[in-house]
């Protein structure tokens, strides 16, 4: 479906938009595995090369957003949640948190074959950037609790990266007001062009006009 392709493109666009700091949260689910043809179309549009067969969107986002980028590796952290007490949950609720408890045999088999290898790859390729955490389970309310320690862990990891990045920036010379205006203008162009769909001929004519000299005493402009 075309809608699936749009969703995949949005996922990859959001990864790019969220840089330079990324965090990945992984529990006991491998994630949605879309049609490989649509996934291939999405990665081709980004110029990204990877084997999309039987790959989940989660795995694709991790490869595209972190593992394929040396710069992003040093600005990313992953947090692996320890298993929840699934025996205290209804089968339906357990399936929401864990593919191993899915009623679909295919989902259980796929997660068994791919989830742990994905986690192991992240551990191997990002030493020191994978954190394990536990949470509590309120059996009466049927919800996760005790997230304060996890929140503190995330904050500590991000602050450490920020402190590493900020000193070099602080040592830079103060930029002039001209440079500030130029940077603001470049940022405006980037934001305005993100969803811009133009007509090539009109855009070319306006570009040519903007670059042409104005005739003495003549009018110069376009609308």
mmCIF file of C-alpha atoms in Angstrom, residues 23-31 56 58-59 62 77-83 97 114-116 118-120 122-123 130-133 150:
data_model
loop_
_atom_site.group_PDB
_atom_site.id
_atom_site.type_symbol
_atom_site.label_atom_id
_atom_site.label_comp_id
_atom_site.label_asym_id
_atom_site.label_seq_id
_atom_site.Cartn_x
_atom_site.Cartn_y
_atom_site.Cartn_z
ATOM 1 C CA UNK A 23 18.329 7.418 22.045
ATOM 2 C CA UNK A 24 16.934 3.983 21.271
ATOM 3 C CA UNK A 25 14.561 2.107 23.564
ATOM 4 C CA UNK A 26 14.272 -1.639 23.077
ATOM 5 C CA UNK A 27 12.153 -4.028 25.084
ATOM 6 C CA UNK A 28 10.889 -7.442 24.018
ATOM 7 C CA UNK A 29 9.422 -6.606 20.625
ATOM 8 C CA UNK A 30 11.217 -6.651 17.285
ATOM 9 C CA UNK A 31 8.689 -4.344 15.678
ATOM 10 C CA UNK A 56 11.624 -4.457 11.040
ATOM 11 C CA UNK A 58 12.896 -0.519 14.282
ATOM 12 C CA UNK A 59 15.981 -2.338 12.993
ATOM 13 C CA UNK A 62 18.736 1.863 14.112
ATOM 14 C CA UNK A 77 22.601 5.705 23.492
ATOM 15 C CA UNK A 78 20.480 2.571 23.680
ATOM 16 C CA UNK A 79 18.426 1.475 26.657
ATOM 17 C CA UNK A 80 17.412 -2.170 26.905
ATOM 18 C CA UNK A 81 14.525 -2.912 29.246
ATOM 19 C CA UNK A 82 14.710 -6.099 31.286
ATOM 20 C CA UNK A 83 11.759 -8.498 30.772
ATOM 21 C CA UNK A 97 4.897 -5.840 25.500
ATOM 22 C CA UNK A 114 15.926 -11.455 14.924
ATOM 23 C CA UNK A 115 15.462 -9.558 18.200
ATOM 24 C CA UNK A 116 18.371 -10.962 20.187
ATOM 25 C CA UNK A 118 19.839 -7.073 16.830
ATOM 26 C CA UNK A 119 20.501 -6.379 20.501
ATOM 27 C CA UNK A 120 23.800 -8.242 20.356
ATOM 28 C CA UNK A 122 24.193 -3.004 19.079
ATOM 29 C CA UNK A 123 26.114 -4.198 22.147
ATOM 30 C CA UNK A 130 24.114 0.387 25.831
ATOM 31 C CA UNK A 131 22.366 0.613 29.194
ATOM 32 C CA UNK A 132 20.122 -1.958 30.851
ATOM 33 C CA UNK A 133 17.287 -0.949 33.139
ATOM 34 C CA UNK A 150 15.326 5.034 34.116
#
